[in-house]
Coordinates of C-alpha atoms and ligand atoms in Angstrom, one line a residue:
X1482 CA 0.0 0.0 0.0
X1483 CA 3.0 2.2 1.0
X1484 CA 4.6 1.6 -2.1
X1485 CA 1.7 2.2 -4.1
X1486 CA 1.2 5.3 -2.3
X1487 CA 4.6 5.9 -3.1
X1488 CA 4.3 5.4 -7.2
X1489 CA 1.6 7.6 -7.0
X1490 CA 3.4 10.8 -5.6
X1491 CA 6.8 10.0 -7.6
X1492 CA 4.5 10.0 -10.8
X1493 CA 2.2 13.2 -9.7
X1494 CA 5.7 15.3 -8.3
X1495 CA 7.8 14.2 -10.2
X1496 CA 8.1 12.3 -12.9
X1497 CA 4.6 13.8 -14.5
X1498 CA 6.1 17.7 -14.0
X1499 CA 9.4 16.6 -15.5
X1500 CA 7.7 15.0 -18.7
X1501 CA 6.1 18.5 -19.1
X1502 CA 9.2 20.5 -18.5
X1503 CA 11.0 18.7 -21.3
X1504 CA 8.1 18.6 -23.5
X1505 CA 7.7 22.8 -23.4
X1506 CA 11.5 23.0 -23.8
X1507 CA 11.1 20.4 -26.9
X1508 CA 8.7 22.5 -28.3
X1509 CA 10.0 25.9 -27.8
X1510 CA 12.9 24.2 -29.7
X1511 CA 10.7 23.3 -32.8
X1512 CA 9.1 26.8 -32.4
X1513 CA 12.0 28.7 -33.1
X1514 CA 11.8 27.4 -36.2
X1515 CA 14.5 26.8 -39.4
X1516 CA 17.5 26.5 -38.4
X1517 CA 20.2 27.0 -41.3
X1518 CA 24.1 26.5 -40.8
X1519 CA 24.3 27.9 -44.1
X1520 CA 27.7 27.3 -46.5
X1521 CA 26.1 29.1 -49.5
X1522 CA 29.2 31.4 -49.5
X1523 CA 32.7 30.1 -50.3
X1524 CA 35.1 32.0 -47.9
X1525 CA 38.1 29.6 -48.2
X1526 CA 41.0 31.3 -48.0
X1527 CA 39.0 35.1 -47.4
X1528 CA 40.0 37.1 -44.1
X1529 CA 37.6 37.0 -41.6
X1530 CA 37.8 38.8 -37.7
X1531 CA 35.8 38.0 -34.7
X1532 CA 35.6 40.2 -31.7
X1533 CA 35.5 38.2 -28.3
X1534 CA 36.5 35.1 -29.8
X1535 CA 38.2 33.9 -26.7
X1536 CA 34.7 32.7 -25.4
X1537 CA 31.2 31.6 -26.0
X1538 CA 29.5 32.5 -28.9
X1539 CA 32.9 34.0 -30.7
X1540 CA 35.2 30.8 -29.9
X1541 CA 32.4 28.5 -31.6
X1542 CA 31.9 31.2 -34.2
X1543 CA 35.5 31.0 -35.1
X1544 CA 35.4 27.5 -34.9
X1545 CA 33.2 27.5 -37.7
X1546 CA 34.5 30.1 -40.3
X1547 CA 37.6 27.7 -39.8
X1548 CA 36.2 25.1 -41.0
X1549 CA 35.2 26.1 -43.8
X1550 CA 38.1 27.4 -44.2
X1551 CA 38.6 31.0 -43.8
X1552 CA 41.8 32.8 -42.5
X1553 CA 40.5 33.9 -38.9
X1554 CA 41.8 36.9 -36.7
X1555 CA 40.6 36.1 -33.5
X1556 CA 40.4 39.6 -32.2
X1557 CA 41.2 39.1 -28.0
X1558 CA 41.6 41.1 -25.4
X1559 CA 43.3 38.5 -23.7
X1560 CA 46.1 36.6 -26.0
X1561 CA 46.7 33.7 -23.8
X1562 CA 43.3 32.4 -23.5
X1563 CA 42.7 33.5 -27.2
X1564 CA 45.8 30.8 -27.8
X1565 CA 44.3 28.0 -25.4
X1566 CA 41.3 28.6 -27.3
X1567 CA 43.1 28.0 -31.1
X1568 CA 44.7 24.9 -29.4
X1569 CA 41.3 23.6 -28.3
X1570 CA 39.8 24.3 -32.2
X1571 CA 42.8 22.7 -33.8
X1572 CA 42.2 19.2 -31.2
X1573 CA 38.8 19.4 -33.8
X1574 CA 40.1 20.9 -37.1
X1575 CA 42.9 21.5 -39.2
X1576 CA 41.1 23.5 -41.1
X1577 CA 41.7 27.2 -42.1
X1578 CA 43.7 29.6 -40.5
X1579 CA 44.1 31.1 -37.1
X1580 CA 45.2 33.9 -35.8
X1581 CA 45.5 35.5 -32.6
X1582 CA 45.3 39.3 -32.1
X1583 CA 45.3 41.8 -29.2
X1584 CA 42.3 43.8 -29.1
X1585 CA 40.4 45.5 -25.9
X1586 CA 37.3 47.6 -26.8
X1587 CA 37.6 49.7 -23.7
X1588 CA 40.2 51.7 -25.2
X1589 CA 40.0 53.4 -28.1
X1590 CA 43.9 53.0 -28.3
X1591 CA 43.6 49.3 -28.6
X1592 CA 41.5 49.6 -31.0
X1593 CA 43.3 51.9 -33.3
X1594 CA 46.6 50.2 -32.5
X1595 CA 44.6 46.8 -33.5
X1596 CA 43.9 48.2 -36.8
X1597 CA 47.4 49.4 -37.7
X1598 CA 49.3 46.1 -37.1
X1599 CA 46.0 44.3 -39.2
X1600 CA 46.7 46.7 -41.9
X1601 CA 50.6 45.9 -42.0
X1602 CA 50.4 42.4 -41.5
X1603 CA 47.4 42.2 -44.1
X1604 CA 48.6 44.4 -46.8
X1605 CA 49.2 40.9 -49.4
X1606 CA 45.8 39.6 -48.5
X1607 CA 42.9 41.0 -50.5
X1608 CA 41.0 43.2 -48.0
X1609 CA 38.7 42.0 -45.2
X1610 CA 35.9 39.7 -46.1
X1611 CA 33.7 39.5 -42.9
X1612 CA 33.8 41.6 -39.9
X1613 CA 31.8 39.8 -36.6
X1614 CA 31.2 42.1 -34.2
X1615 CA 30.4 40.0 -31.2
X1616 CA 32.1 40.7 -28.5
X1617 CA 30.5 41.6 -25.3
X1618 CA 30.2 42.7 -21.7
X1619 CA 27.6 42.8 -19.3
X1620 CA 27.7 45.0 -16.0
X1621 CA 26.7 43.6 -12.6
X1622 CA 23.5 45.3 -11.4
X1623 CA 24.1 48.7 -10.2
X1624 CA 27.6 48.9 -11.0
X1625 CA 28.8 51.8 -13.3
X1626 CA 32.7 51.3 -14.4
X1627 CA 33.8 54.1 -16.4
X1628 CA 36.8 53.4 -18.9
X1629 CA 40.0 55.5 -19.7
X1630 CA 38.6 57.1 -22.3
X1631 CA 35.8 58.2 -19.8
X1632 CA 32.9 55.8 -21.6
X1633 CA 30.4 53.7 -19.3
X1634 CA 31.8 50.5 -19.9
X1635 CA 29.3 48.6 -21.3
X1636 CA 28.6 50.9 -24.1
X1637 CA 32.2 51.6 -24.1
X1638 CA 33.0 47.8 -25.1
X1639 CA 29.5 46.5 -26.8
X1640 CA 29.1 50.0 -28.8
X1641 CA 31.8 52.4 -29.0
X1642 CA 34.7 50.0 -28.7
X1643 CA 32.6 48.5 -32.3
X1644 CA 31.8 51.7 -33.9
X1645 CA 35.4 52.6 -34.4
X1646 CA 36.6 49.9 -34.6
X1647 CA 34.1 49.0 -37.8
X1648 CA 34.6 52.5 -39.4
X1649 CA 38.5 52.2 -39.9
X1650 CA 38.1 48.9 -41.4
X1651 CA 35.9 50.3 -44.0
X1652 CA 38.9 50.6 -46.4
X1653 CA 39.7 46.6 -45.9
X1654 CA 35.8 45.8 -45.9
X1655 CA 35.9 47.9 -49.2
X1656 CA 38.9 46.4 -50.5
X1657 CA 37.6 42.9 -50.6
X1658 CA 33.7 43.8 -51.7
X1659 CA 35.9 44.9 -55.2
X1660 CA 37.1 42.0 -55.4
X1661 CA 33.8 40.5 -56.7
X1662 CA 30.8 42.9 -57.1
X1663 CA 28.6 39.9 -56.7
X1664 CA 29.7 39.1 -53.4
X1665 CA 29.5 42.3 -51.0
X1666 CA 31.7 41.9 -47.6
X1667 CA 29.5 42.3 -44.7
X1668 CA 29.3 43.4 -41.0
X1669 CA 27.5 41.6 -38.6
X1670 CA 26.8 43.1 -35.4
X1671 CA 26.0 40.7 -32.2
X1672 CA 23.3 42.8 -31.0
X1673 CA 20.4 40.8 -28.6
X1674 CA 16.6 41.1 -27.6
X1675 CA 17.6 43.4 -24.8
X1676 CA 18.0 45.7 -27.4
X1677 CA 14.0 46.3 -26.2
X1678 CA 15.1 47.7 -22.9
X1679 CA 17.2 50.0 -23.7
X1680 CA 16.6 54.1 -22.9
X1681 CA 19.9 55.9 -24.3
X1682 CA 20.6 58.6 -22.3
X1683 CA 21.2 61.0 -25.0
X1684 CA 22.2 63.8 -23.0
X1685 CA 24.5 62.5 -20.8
X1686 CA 25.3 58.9 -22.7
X1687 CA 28.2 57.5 -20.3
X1688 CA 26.5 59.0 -17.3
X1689 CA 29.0 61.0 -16.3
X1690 CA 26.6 63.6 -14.8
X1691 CA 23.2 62.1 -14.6
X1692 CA 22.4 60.0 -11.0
X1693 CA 22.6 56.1 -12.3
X1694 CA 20.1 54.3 -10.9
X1695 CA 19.9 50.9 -12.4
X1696 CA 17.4 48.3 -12.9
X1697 CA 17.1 45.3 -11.0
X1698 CA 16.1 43.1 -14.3
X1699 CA 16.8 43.4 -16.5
X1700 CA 20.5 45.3 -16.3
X1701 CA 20.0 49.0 -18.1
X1702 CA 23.7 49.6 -19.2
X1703 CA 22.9 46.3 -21.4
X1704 CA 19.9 47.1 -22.5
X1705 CA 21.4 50.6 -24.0
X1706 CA 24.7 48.9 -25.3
X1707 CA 22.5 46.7 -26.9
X1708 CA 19.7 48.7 -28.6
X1709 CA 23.1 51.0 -29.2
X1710 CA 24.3 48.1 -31.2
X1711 CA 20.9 48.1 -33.5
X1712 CA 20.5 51.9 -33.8
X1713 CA 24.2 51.1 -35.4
X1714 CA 23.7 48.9 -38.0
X1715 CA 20.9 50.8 -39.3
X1716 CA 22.7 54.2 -40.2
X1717 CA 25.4 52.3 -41.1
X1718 CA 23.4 50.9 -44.0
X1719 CA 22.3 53.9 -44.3
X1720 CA 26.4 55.2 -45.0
X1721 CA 27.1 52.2 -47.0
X1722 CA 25.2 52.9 -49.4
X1723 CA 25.6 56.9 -50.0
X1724 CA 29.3 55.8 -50.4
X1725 CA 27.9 52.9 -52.6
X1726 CA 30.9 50.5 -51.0
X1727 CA 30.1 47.0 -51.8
X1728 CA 29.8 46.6 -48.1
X1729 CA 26.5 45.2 -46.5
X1730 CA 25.9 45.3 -42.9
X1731 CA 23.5 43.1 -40.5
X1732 CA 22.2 42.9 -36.7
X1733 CA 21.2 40.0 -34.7
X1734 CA 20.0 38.2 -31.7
X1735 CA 21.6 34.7 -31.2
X1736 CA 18.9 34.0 -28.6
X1737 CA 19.6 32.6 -25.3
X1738 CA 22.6 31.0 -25.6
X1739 CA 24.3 28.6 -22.4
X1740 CA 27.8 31.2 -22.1
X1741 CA 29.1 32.1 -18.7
X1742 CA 27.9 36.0 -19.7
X1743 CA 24.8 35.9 -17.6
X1744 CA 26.7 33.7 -14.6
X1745 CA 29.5 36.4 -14.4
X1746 CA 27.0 38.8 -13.9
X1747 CA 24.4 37.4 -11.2
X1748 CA 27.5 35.8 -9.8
X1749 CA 29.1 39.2 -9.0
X1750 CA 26.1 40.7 -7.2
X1751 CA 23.0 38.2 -7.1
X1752 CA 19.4 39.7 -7.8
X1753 CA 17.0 38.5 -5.4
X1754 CA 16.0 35.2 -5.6
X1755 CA 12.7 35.5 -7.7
X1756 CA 15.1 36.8 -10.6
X1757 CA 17.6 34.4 -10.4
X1758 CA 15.1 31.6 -10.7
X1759 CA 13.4 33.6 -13.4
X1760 CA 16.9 33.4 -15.4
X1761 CA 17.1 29.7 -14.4
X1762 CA 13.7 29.1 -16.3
X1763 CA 14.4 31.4 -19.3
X1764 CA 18.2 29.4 -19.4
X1765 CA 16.0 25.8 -18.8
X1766 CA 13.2 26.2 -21.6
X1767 CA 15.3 28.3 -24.3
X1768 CA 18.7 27.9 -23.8
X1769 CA 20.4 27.3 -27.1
X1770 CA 23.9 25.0 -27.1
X1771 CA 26.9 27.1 -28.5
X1772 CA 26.4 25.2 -31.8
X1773 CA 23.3 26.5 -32.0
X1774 CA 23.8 29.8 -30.7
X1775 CA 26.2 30.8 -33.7
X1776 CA 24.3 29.9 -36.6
X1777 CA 22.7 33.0 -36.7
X1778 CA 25.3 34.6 -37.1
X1779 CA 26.7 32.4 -39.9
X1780 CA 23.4 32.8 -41.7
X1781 CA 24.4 36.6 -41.6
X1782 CA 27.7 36.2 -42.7
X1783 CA 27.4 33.7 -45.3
X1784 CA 23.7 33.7 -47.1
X1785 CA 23.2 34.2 -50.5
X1786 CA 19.8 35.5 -49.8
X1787 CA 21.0 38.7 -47.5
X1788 CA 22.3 41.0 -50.2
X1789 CA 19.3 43.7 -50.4
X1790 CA 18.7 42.9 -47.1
X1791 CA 21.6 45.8 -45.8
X1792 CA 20.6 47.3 -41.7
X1793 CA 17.6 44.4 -41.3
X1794 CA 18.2 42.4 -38.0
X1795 CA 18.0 38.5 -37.7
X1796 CA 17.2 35.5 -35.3
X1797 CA 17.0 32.3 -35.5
X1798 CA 18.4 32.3 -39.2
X1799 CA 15.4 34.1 -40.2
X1800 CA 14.5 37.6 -41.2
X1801 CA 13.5 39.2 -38.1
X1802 CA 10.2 41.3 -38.9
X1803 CA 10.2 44.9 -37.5
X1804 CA 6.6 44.4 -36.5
X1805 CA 7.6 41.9 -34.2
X1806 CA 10.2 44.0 -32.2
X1807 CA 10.4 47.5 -31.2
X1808 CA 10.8 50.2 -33.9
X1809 CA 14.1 51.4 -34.7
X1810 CA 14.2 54.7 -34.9
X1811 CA 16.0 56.6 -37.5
X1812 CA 16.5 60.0 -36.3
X1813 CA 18.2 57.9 -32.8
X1814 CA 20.3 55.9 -35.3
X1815 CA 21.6 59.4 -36.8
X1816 CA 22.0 61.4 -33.4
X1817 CA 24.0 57.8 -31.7
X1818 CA 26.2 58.3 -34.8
X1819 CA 27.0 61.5 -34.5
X1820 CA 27.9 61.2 -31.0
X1821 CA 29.4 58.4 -31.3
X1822 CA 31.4 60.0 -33.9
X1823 CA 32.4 62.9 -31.3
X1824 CA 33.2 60.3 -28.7
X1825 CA 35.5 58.0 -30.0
X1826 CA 37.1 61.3 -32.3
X1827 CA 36.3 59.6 -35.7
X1828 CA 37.7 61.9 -38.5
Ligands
NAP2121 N1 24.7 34.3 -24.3 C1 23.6 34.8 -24.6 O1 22.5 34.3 -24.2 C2 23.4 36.1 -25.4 C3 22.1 36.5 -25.7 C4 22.0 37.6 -26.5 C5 23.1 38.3 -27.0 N2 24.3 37.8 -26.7 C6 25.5 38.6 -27.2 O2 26.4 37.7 -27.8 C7 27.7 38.2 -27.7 C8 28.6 37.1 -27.2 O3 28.2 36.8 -25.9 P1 28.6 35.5 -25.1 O4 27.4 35.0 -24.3 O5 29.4 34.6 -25.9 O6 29.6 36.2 -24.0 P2 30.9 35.6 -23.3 O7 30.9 34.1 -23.3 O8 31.0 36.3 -22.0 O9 32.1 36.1 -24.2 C9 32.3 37.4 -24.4 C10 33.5 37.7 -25.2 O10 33.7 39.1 -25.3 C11 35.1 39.4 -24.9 N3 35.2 40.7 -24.3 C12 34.7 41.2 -23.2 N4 35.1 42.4 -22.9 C13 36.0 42.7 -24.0 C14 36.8 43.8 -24.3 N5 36.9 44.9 -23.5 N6 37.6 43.8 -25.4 C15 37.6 42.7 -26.2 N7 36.8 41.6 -25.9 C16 36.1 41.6 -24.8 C17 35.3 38.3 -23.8 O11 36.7 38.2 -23.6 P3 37.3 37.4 -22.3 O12 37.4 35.9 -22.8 O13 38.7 38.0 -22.1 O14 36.4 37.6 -21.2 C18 34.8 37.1 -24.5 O15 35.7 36.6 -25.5 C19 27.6 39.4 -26.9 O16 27.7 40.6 -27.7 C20 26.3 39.3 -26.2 O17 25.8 40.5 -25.8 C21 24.5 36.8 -25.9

C-alpha cells in the first residue's frame, strides 16, 4: 500500500512535472523554427575577424568560419586564453587559419593600435571579407565602471569599442567587396533582444553627470549597449550605401545562448532570488547550445539570400520582422552616430 502510495506521488511530483518540463523546452525548440548553418558562400581562403572570440559564442563562431576554411583573426583582449582557445579548435580541425590578435574595446587606443598592425600584417591579402562584431560585456546590477577614455563601460565595449573599430576597417571591408561585385563583404553586429530595454541617455550617454540608478532586471547599461548596437547597424546601412561600398551590414539576436555571460554577472552581485530563478527558467526552456547559438550569425555572414537585405536584423536564421520588435528609430540611429562620432574622435 505504501509503495503504491509511493508510485503515485513520484508519478504526480515528479516524474509527470518533468515529462512537461522537457516537452515545453522540446517544443520551444521546434518553435524557433528553421535553423540554417548555411555554407552558401565560399570563404576559403577570405579574411575574416571576430571580436571576443576567446569565449562563448565568438570561440564557436571561429570554430566555424575555420572550417570552412577562412583565414581567422581572432580579435582578444586576452592573447593567452585567445591561444588555449586555437589549441582547443585545432584538437577538432585543421582546417583554415588562425590567428590571434590583441584587441580590448575599452580603449580606443587598442582599438586603433589593433587596426594598424592588421593593416601591416594584411597588406598581401585582399582586404577584409567579414567583420563579426560580437564581443561583449555585461555589468553587474548597479555597478557603473567608467573606462580610460571616460565611456560607461558597457557601451564603451559593446558600442563604442565596435563603432570605431568597424569605421576604420571600411577601407579593408571595401577592398575585398571589389574583389567581386557579386559578393558584398559584410558586418554583422551581435546585437540581442535586450535591445528592447534600452533608454539611451542622449544627454549624458556615459552617465558622467546624470544619478545612475539601475534596474534590477533586467541590467539597463545592457539594455542601452545593446539597442546601441541596432541603432548602429541601421545608419550604417544607411552610409554604406551613399558611399555605394560594396559593403552590407546586418544585426542579430543569437537568442539565449548557455555562455558564462549571464553567470559572471548574477554571480558578481545576485538579484534576489525570484530573478535568479526567473533566469534559471528562461536558461532551462530556451537555452540554445553554443552550436546553436552561432548559426545565426553564420546565416548573416554567409547567405546568398541577405544581399538587399543591408541594416535588417535576424534571429533564428530568419529575417527578423520589425513588426515583431520595437521600432528602430531613424533620427536615434543618426543622433547615436553623431555622437558616437564625437566620442571615440572619428575623423
Ligand atoms: N549568451 C547569450 O545568451 C546572449 C544573448 C543575446 C546576445 N548575446 C550577445 O552575444 C555576444 C557574445 O556573448 P557570449 O554569451 O558569448 O559572452 P561571453 O561568453 O561572456 O564572451 C564574451 C567575449 O567578449 C570578450 N570581451 C569582453 N570584454 C571585452 C573587451 N573589453 N575587449 C575585447 N573583448 C572583450 C570576452 O573576452 P574574455 O574571454 O577575455 O572575457 C569574450 O571573449 C555578446 O555581444 C552578447 O551581448 C549573448
Amino acid at each position: 500500500m505504501l509503495c503504491l502510495l509511493c508510485n503515485a506521488l513520484l508519478l504526480k511530483f515528479v516524474i509527470f512535472p518533468l515529462l512537461v518540463a522537457f516537452g515545453v523546452k522540446f517544443l520551444i525548440k521546434k518553435l524557433r523554427g528553421k535553423i540554417d548553418p548555411t555554407n552558401e558562400i565560399d570563404i576559403s581562403g577570405k579574411t575574416v575577424i571576430v571580436t571576443g572570440a576567446s569565449d562563448g559564442i565568438g570561440k564557436v563562431t571561429a570554430e566555424e568560419f575555420a572550417v570552412r576554411g577562412a583565414r581567422v583573426i581572432m580579435a582578444c583582449r586576452n592573447v593567452q586564453k585567445g591561444e588555449k582557445c586555437v589549441e582547443e579548435i585545432r584538437s577538432r580541425t585543421s582546417n583554415g587559419q588562425l590567428i590571434v590578435m590583441h584587441l580590448d574595446l575599452s580603449k580606443m587606443s587598442s582599438v586603433r593600435k589593433f587596426v594598424e598592425e592588421f593593416a601591416k600584417n594584411n597588406a598581401d591579402h585582399q582586404g577584409l571579407s567579414i567583420l563579426v562584431n560580437n564581443a561583449g560585456l555585461r555589468n553587474p546590477v548597479g555597478v557603473l565602471n567608467i573606462t580610460e577614455d571616460g565611456f560607461e563601460e558597457v557601451l564603451g565595449v559593446n558600442h563604442l569599442g565596435h563603432f570605431l573599430l568597424t569605421n576604420l576597417l571600411l577601407p579593408h571591408l571595401e577592398k575585398a567587396g571589389r574583389v567581386d561585385e557579386a559578393q558584398p563583404s559584410r558586418i554583422v553586429t551581435v546585437s540581442s533582444g535586450a535591445h528592447r530595454f534600452g533608454q539611451l541617455n542622449w544627454h549624458d550617454l556615459n552617465f558622467r553627470k546624470t544619478p545612475f540608478v539601475d534596474w534590477k532586471f533586467p541590467p539597463k547599461l545592457y539594455g542601452n549597449s545593446k539597442l546601441a548596437n541596432c541603432l548602429f547597424n541601421v545608419e550604417l546601412a544607411k552610409k554604406l550605401r551613399l558611399k555605394k561600398m560594396n559593403v552590407t551590414c546586418y544585426a542579430l539576436c543569437p537568442g539565449v545562448v548557455n555562455t558564462d555571460s549571464a553567470k559572471q554577472y548574477v554571480d558578481a552581485n545576485p538579484p534576489p532570488l525570484p530573478i535568479r530563478i526567473v533566469y534559471r527558467g528562461i536558461k532551462f526552456f530556451m537555452g540554445k547550445p553554443l552550436k546553436e547559438g552561432t548559426e545565426t550569425t553564420m546565416y548573416c555572414s554567409l547567405s546568398k539570400y541577405l544581399t538587399h537585405h543591408s541594416g535588417e536584423m535576424y534571429r533564428n536564421c530568419e529575417f527578423w520582422d520589425p513588426s515583431k520588435r520595437p521600432k528602430l528609430s531613424e533620427e536615434d540611429a543618426k543622433l547615436l552616430w553623431e555622437e558616437s562620432a564625437k566620442l571615440v574622435k572619428l575623423e
